[in-house]
């Protein structure tokens, strides 16, 4: 239990550091690499040993904490899933629809990265992390979002499943989505590295 508590503290510290120094993160590739490695080391400690879903408590900056506190709610949990869980979600979306399943799956890799490996599945949308972070994509009007990115903006009651190359950028996207008011958030930890293996 004390190991899990220590891992939780380390992960929360990494997430807080990311959010507090976001501007520096965007400007410095060396810092971005350091931070990505730090978050990756700590988030991996939450990797499920079976096909269960694990949750990581989102630790937001003071401004965002005020947003959640004033709305009377707690910051949302970001669920961590593995390859089997993502496969089941994709199957659910493909066998019904985005609307019926309640899931929207978003790959936050760059368009060039997706072109190199192919899409995780046909039902997965591409929305690069810089568009979420710098353009504030999840705060755009529904019409502007759809015109800009070519798919319907996630509804607040949908569950957004984020994926990327290795689970780091998708975790950051989950945090940005939480700051935009989304509460049903899932991060696929393995990313394309695991998926296409």
PDB file of C-alpha atoms in Angstrom:
ATOM      1  CA  UNK A   1       0.000   0.000   0.000  1.00  0.00           C
ATOM      2  CA  UNK A   2       2.845   2.402   0.791  1.00  0.00           C
ATOM      3  CA  UNK A   3       4.426   1.670  -2.623  1.00  0.00           C
ATOM      4  CA  UNK A   4       1.145   2.485  -4.332  1.00  0.00           C
ATOM      5  CA  UNK A   5       0.817   5.698  -2.285  1.00  0.00           C
ATOM      6  CA  UNK A   6       4.395   6.687  -3.191  1.00  0.00           C
ATOM      7  CA  UNK A   7       3.697   5.976  -6.879  1.00  0.00           C
ATOM      8  CA  UNK A   8       0.518   8.072  -6.683  1.00  0.00           C
ATOM      9  CA  UNK A   9       2.458  10.963  -5.138  1.00  0.00           C
ATOM     10  CA  UNK A  10       5.152  10.719  -7.808  1.00  0.00           C
ATOM     11  CA  UNK A  11       2.569  10.653 -10.607  1.00  0.00           C
ATOM     12  CA  UNK A  12       0.663  13.601  -9.144  1.00  0.00           C
ATOM     13  CA  UNK A  13       3.910  15.557  -8.835  1.00  0.00           C
ATOM     14  CA  UNK A  14       4.736  14.864 -12.487  1.00  0.00           C
ATOM     15  CA  UNK A  15       1.260  15.885 -13.645  1.00  0.00           C
ATOM     16  CA  UNK A  16       1.342  19.040 -11.520  1.00  0.00           C
ATOM     17  CA  UNK A  17       4.777  19.906 -12.897  1.00  0.00           C
ATOM     18  CA  UNK A  18       3.471  19.495 -16.434  1.00  0.00           C
ATOM     19  CA  UNK A  19       0.486  21.737 -15.830  1.00  0.00           C
ATOM     20  CA  UNK A  20       2.408  24.387 -13.890  1.00  0.00           C
ATOM     21  CA  UNK A  21       5.155  24.683 -16.489  1.00  0.00           C
ATOM     22  CA  UNK A  22       3.029  24.208 -19.590  1.00  0.00           C
ATOM     23  CA  UNK A  23       4.334  27.354 -21.279  1.00  0.00           C
ATOM     24  CA  UNK A  24       7.923  26.252 -20.793  1.00  0.00           C
ATOM     25  CA  UNK A  25       6.997  22.809 -22.044  1.00  0.00           C
ATOM     26  CA  UNK A  26       5.710  24.224 -25.296  1.00  0.00           C
ATOM     27  CA  UNK A  27       8.870  26.280 -25.880  1.00  0.00           C
ATOM     28  CA  UNK A  28      11.658  23.920 -24.896  1.00  0.00           C
ATOM     29  CA  UNK A  29      12.133  20.576 -26.617  1.00  0.00           C
ATOM     30  CA  UNK A  30      14.771  19.503 -24.066  1.00  0.00           C
ATOM     31  CA  UNK A  31      12.371  20.183 -21.195  1.00  0.00           C
ATOM     32  CA  UNK A  32       9.559  18.464 -23.121  1.00  0.00           C
ATOM     33  CA  UNK A  33      11.735  15.336 -23.434  1.00  0.00           C
ATOM     34  CA  UNK A  34      12.660  15.416 -19.733  1.00  0.00           C
ATOM     35  CA  UNK A  35       9.060  15.864 -18.647  1.00  0.00           C
ATOM     36  CA  UNK A  36       7.738  13.183 -20.981  1.00  0.00           C
ATOM     37  CA  UNK A  37      10.242  10.720 -19.560  1.00  0.00           C
ATOM     38  CA  UNK A  38       9.349  11.712 -15.992  1.00  0.00           C
ATOM     39  CA  UNK A  39       5.605  11.321 -16.576  1.00  0.00           C
ATOM     40  CA  UNK A  40       6.137   8.050 -18.458  1.00  0.00           C
ATOM     41  CA  UNK A  41       8.131   6.539 -15.605  1.00  0.00           C
ATOM     42  CA  UNK A  42       5.503   7.452 -13.053  1.00  0.00           C
ATOM     43  CA  UNK A  43       2.387   6.626 -15.084  1.00  0.00           C
ATOM     44  CA  UNK A  44       3.797   3.193 -15.955  1.00  0.00           C
ATOM     45  CA  UNK A  45       3.618   2.348 -12.270  1.00  0.00           C
ATOM     46  CA  UNK A  46      -0.158   2.300 -12.734  1.00  0.00           C
ATOM     47  CA  UNK A  47      -0.028  -0.251 -15.566  1.00  0.00           C
ATOM     48  CA  UNK A  48      -2.636  -2.892 -14.837  1.00  0.00           C
ATOM     49  CA  UNK A  49      -1.376  -6.417 -14.335  1.00  0.00           C
ATOM     50  CA  UNK A  50      -4.526  -7.869 -15.875  1.00  0.00           C
ATOM     51  CA  UNK A  51      -7.148  -6.567 -18.277  1.00  0.00           C
ATOM     52  CA  UNK A  52      -8.707  -4.348 -15.634  1.00  0.00           C
ATOM     53  CA  UNK A  53      -9.037  -0.596 -15.969  1.00  0.00           C
ATOM     54  CA  UNK A  54      -6.982   1.544 -13.620  1.00  0.00           C
ATOM     55  CA  UNK A  55      -7.755   5.143 -12.636  1.00  0.00           C
ATOM     56  CA  UNK A  56      -5.352   7.988 -12.052  1.00  0.00           C
ATOM     57  CA  UNK A  57      -6.599  10.984 -10.150  1.00  0.00           C
ATOM     58  CA  UNK A  58      -6.225  14.174 -12.161  1.00  0.00           C
ATOM     59  CA  UNK A  59      -4.303  16.885 -10.333  1.00  0.00           C
ATOM     60  CA  UNK A  60      -5.052  20.251 -11.875  1.00  0.00           C
ATOM     61  CA  UNK A  61      -3.528  23.674 -11.508  1.00  0.00           C
ATOM     62  CA  UNK A  62      -5.041  26.108  -9.011  1.00  0.00           C
ATOM     63  CA  UNK A  63      -7.029  27.910 -11.712  1.00  0.00           C
ATOM     64  CA  UNK A  64      -8.589  24.668 -12.887  1.00  0.00           C
ATOM     65  CA  UNK A  65      -9.170  23.473  -9.356  1.00  0.00           C
ATOM     66  CA  UNK A  66     -11.267  26.617  -8.833  1.00  0.00           C
ATOM     67  CA  UNK A  67     -13.259  25.705 -11.947  1.00  0.00           C
ATOM     68  CA  UNK A  68     -14.102  22.249 -10.565  1.00  0.00           C
ATOM     69  CA  UNK A  69     -14.590  23.489  -7.009  1.00  0.00           C
ATOM     70  CA  UNK A  70     -16.990  26.216  -8.129  1.00  0.00           C
ATOM     71  CA  UNK A  71     -18.990  23.654 -10.093  1.00  0.00           C
ATOM     72  CA  UNK A  72     -19.242  21.562  -6.943  1.00  0.00           C
ATOM     73  CA  UNK A  73     -17.335  18.653  -8.419  1.00  0.00           C
ATOM     74  CA  UNK A  74     -14.076  16.844  -8.003  1.00  0.00           C
ATOM     75  CA  UNK A  75     -11.484  16.809 -10.771  1.00  0.00           C
ATOM     76  CA  UNK A  76     -12.254  13.864 -13.054  1.00  0.00           C
ATOM     77  CA  UNK A  77     -10.552  10.495 -12.949  1.00  0.00           C
ATOM     78  CA  UNK A  78      -8.537   9.523 -16.018  1.00  0.00           C
ATOM     79  CA  UNK A  79      -8.926   5.798 -16.570  1.00  0.00           C
ATOM     80  CA  UNK A  80      -5.891   3.910 -17.851  1.00  0.00           C
ATOM     81  CA  UNK A  81      -6.596   1.020 -20.225  1.00  0.00           C
ATOM     82  CA  UNK A  82      -4.531  -1.639 -21.953  1.00  0.00           C
ATOM     83  CA  UNK A  83      -4.599  -3.082 -25.472  1.00  0.00           C
ATOM     84  CA  UNK A  84      -7.357  -5.586 -24.729  1.00  0.00           C
ATOM     85  CA  UNK A  85      -9.589  -2.864 -23.274  1.00  0.00           C
ATOM     86  CA  UNK A  86      -9.054  -0.648 -26.339  1.00  0.00           C
ATOM     87  CA  UNK A  87      -9.782  -3.560 -28.643  1.00  0.00           C
ATOM     88  CA  UNK A  88     -13.123  -4.089 -26.851  1.00  0.00           C
ATOM     89  CA  UNK A  89     -14.001  -0.383 -27.103  1.00  0.00           C
ATOM     90  CA  UNK A  90     -13.154  -0.294 -30.822  1.00  0.00           C
ATOM     91  CA  UNK A  91     -15.247  -3.404 -31.373  1.00  0.00           C
ATOM     92  CA  UNK A  92     -18.162  -1.755 -29.529  1.00  0.00           C
ATOM     93  CA  UNK A  93     -17.938   1.396 -31.687  1.00  0.00           C
ATOM     94  CA  UNK A  94     -17.547  -0.571 -34.931  1.00  0.00           C
ATOM     95  CA  UNK A  95     -20.455  -2.917 -34.113  1.00  0.00           C
ATOM     96  CA  UNK A  96     -22.816  -0.074 -33.254  1.00  0.00           C
ATOM     97  CA  UNK A  97     -21.811   3.564 -33.706  1.00  0.00           C
ATOM     98  CA  UNK A  98     -20.118   6.369 -31.856  1.00  0.00           C
ATOM     99  CA  UNK A  99     -23.488   7.632 -30.661  1.00  0.00           C
ATOM    100  CA  UNK A 100     -24.774   4.224 -29.517  1.00  0.00           C
ATOM    101  CA  UNK A 101     -21.534   3.170 -27.834  1.00  0.00           C
ATOM    102  CA  UNK A 102     -20.945   6.534 -26.140  1.00  0.00           C
ATOM    103  CA  UNK A 103     -17.243   6.441 -27.080  1.00  0.00           C
ATOM    104  CA  UNK A 104     -15.185   8.725 -29.291  1.00  0.00           C
ATOM    105  CA  UNK A 105     -11.645   7.474 -29.866  1.00  0.00           C
ATOM    106  CA  UNK A 106      -9.039  10.136 -30.663  1.00  0.00           C
ATOM    107  CA  UNK A 107      -5.439   9.578 -31.761  1.00  0.00           C
ATOM    108  CA  UNK A 108      -3.360  12.609 -30.750  1.00  0.00           C
ATOM    109  CA  UNK A 109      -0.314  11.729 -32.868  1.00  0.00           C
ATOM    110  CA  UNK A 110       0.569  14.008 -35.770  1.00  0.00           C
ATOM    111  CA  UNK A 111      -0.987  13.338 -39.160  1.00  0.00           C
ATOM    112  CA  UNK A 112       2.434  12.287 -40.480  1.00  0.00           C
ATOM    113  CA  UNK A 113       2.815   9.696 -37.704  1.00  0.00           C
ATOM    114  CA  UNK A 114      -0.636   8.263 -38.403  1.00  0.00           C
ATOM    115  CA  UNK A 115       0.187   8.113 -42.135  1.00  0.00           C
ATOM    116  CA  UNK A 116       3.349   6.095 -41.393  1.00  0.00           C
ATOM    117  CA  UNK A 117       1.647   3.397 -39.277  1.00  0.00           C
ATOM    118  CA  UNK A 118      -1.943   3.687 -40.417  1.00  0.00           C
ATOM    119  CA  UNK A 119      -4.902   4.329 -38.148  1.00  0.00           C
ATOM    120  CA  UNK A 120      -5.462   2.189 -35.073  1.00  0.00           C
ATOM    121  CA  UNK A 121      -8.945   1.520 -36.526  1.00  0.00           C
ATOM    122  CA  UNK A 122     -11.262   3.182 -39.025  1.00  0.00           C
ATOM    123  CA  UNK A 123     -13.430   4.563 -36.217  1.00  0.00           C
ATOM    124  CA  UNK A 124     -10.476   6.410 -34.617  1.00  0.00           C
ATOM    125  CA  UNK A 125     -10.319  10.154 -35.283  1.00  0.00           C
ATOM    126  CA  UNK A 126      -7.041  12.108 -35.492  1.00  0.00           C
ATOM    127  CA  UNK A 127      -6.607  15.307 -33.459  1.00  0.00           C
ATOM    128  CA  UNK A 128      -2.913  16.115 -32.850  1.00  0.00           C
ATOM    129  CA  UNK A 129      -1.991  17.177 -29.314  1.00  0.00           C
ATOM    130  CA  UNK A 130      -0.703  20.623 -30.421  1.00  0.00           C
ATOM    131  CA  UNK A 131      -4.188  21.378 -31.793  1.00  0.00           C
ATOM    132  CA  UNK A 132      -5.677  20.494 -28.419  1.00  0.00           C
ATOM    133  CA  UNK A 133      -3.049  22.367 -26.389  1.00  0.00           C
ATOM    134  CA  UNK A 134      -2.293  25.427 -28.501  1.00  0.00           C
ATOM    135  CA  UNK A 135      -5.506  25.907 -30.487  1.00  0.00           C
ATOM    136  CA  UNK A 136      -7.813  24.965 -27.634  1.00  0.00           C
ATOM    137  CA  UNK A 137      -9.637  22.588 -29.969  1.00  0.00           C
ATOM    138  CA  UNK A 138     -11.860  21.143 -27.241  1.00  0.00           C
ATOM    139  CA  UNK A 139     -13.067  24.641 -26.361  1.00  0.00           C
ATOM    140  CA  UNK A 140     -14.079  25.518 -29.936  1.00  0.00           C
ATOM    141  CA  UNK A 141     -17.677  25.856 -31.173  1.00  0.00           C
ATOM    142  CA  UNK A 142     -19.118  22.570 -32.403  1.00  0.00           C
ATOM    143  CA  UNK A 143     -19.368  23.867 -36.000  1.00  0.00           C
ATOM    144  CA  UNK A 144     -15.865  25.382 -36.039  1.00  0.00           C
ATOM    145  CA  UNK A 145     -14.414  22.183 -34.590  1.00  0.00           C
ATOM    146  CA  UNK A 146     -16.080  19.989 -37.206  1.00  0.00           C
ATOM    147  CA  UNK A 147     -15.031  22.313 -40.034  1.00  0.00           C
ATOM    148  CA  UNK A 148     -11.430  22.439 -38.783  1.00  0.00           C
ATOM    149  CA  UNK A 149     -10.920  18.750 -37.943  1.00  0.00           C
ATOM    150  CA  UNK A 150     -13.448  16.882 -40.091  1.00  0.00           C
ATOM    151  CA  UNK A 151     -15.365  15.092 -37.349  1.00  0.00           C
ATOM    152  CA  UNK A 152     -18.013  15.946 -34.758  1.00  0.00           C
ATOM    153  CA  UNK A 153     -16.684  17.517 -31.564  1.00  0.00           C
ATOM    154  CA  UNK A 154     -17.065  15.185 -28.582  1.00  0.00           C
ATOM    155  CA  UNK A 155     -20.166  15.838 -26.507  1.00  0.00           C
ATOM    156  CA  UNK A 156     -19.622  16.447 -22.802  1.00  0.00           C
ATOM    157  CA  UNK A 157     -21.404  13.186 -21.933  1.00  0.00           C
ATOM    158  CA  UNK A 158     -19.360  11.037 -24.332  1.00  0.00           C
ATOM    159  CA  UNK A 159     -16.390   9.036 -23.120  1.00  0.00           C
ATOM    160  CA  UNK A 160     -13.246  10.219 -24.872  1.00  0.00           C
ATOM    161  CA  UNK A 161     -10.589   7.557 -25.355  1.00  0.00           C
ATOM    162  CA  UNK A 162      -7.194   9.069 -26.189  1.00  0.00           C
ATOM    163  CA  UNK A 163      -4.320   7.197 -27.815  1.00  0.00           C
ATOM    164  CA  UNK A 164      -0.926   8.254 -29.167  1.00  0.00           C
ATOM    165  CA  UNK A 165       2.466   6.633 -29.794  1.00  0.00           C
ATOM    166  CA  UNK A 166       3.320   5.494 -26.260  1.00  0.00           C
ATOM    167  CA  UNK A 167       0.648   6.786 -23.857  1.00  0.00           C
ATOM    168  CA  UNK A 168       2.331  10.052 -22.875  1.00  0.00           C
ATOM    169  CA  UNK A 169       0.709  12.563 -25.237  1.00  0.00           C
ATOM    170  CA  UNK A 170      -2.636  10.828 -24.785  1.00  0.00           C
ATOM    171  CA  UNK A 171      -2.347  11.384 -21.023  1.00  0.00           C
ATOM    172  CA  UNK A 172      -1.638  15.062 -21.658  1.00  0.00           C
ATOM    173  CA  UNK A 173      -4.655  15.223 -24.001  1.00  0.00           C
ATOM    174  CA  UNK A 174      -6.794  13.690 -21.249  1.00  0.00           C
ATOM    175  CA  UNK A 175      -5.635  16.428 -18.885  1.00  0.00           C
ATOM    176  CA  UNK A 176      -6.461  19.160 -21.409  1.00  0.00           C
ATOM    177  CA  UNK A 177      -9.882  17.585 -21.964  1.00  0.00           C
ATOM    178  CA  UNK A 178     -10.478  17.629 -18.203  1.00  0.00           C
ATOM    179  CA  UNK A 179      -9.571  21.314 -18.125  1.00  0.00           C
ATOM    180  CA  UNK A 180     -12.140  21.852 -20.893  1.00  0.00           C
ATOM    181  CA  UNK A 181     -14.845  20.299 -18.719  1.00  0.00           C
ATOM    182  CA  UNK A 182     -14.907  16.708 -19.991  1.00  0.00           C
ATOM    183  CA  UNK A 183     -15.323  14.134 -17.255  1.00  0.00           C
ATOM    184  CA  UNK A 184     -15.414  10.721 -18.972  1.00  0.00           C
ATOM    185  CA  UNK A 185     -11.765  10.315 -19.939  1.00  0.00           C
ATOM    186  CA  UNK A 186      -9.722   7.265 -20.864  1.00  0.00           C
ATOM    187  CA  UNK A 187      -6.024   6.969 -21.749  1.00  0.00           C
ATOM    188  CA  UNK A 188      -4.701   3.983 -23.717  1.00  0.00           C
ATOM    189  CA  UNK A 189      -1.284   3.460 -22.109  1.00  0.00           C
ATOM    190  CA  UNK A 190       0.320   1.309 -24.808  1.00  0.00           C
ATOM    191  CA  UNK A 191      -0.212   3.600 -27.770  1.00  0.00           C
ATOM    192  CA  UNK A 192       0.682   2.781 -31.364  1.00  0.00           C
ATOM    193  CA  UNK A 193       3.976   1.242 -30.228  1.00  0.00           C
ATOM    194  CA  UNK A 194       2.062  -1.535 -28.494  1.00  0.00           C
ATOM    195  CA  UNK A 195      -0.925  -1.650 -30.854  1.00  0.00           C
ATOM    196  CA  UNK A 196       1.056  -2.299 -34.034  1.00  0.00           C
ATOM    197  CA  UNK A 197       3.495  -4.730 -32.412  1.00  0.00           C
TER     198      UNK A 197
END
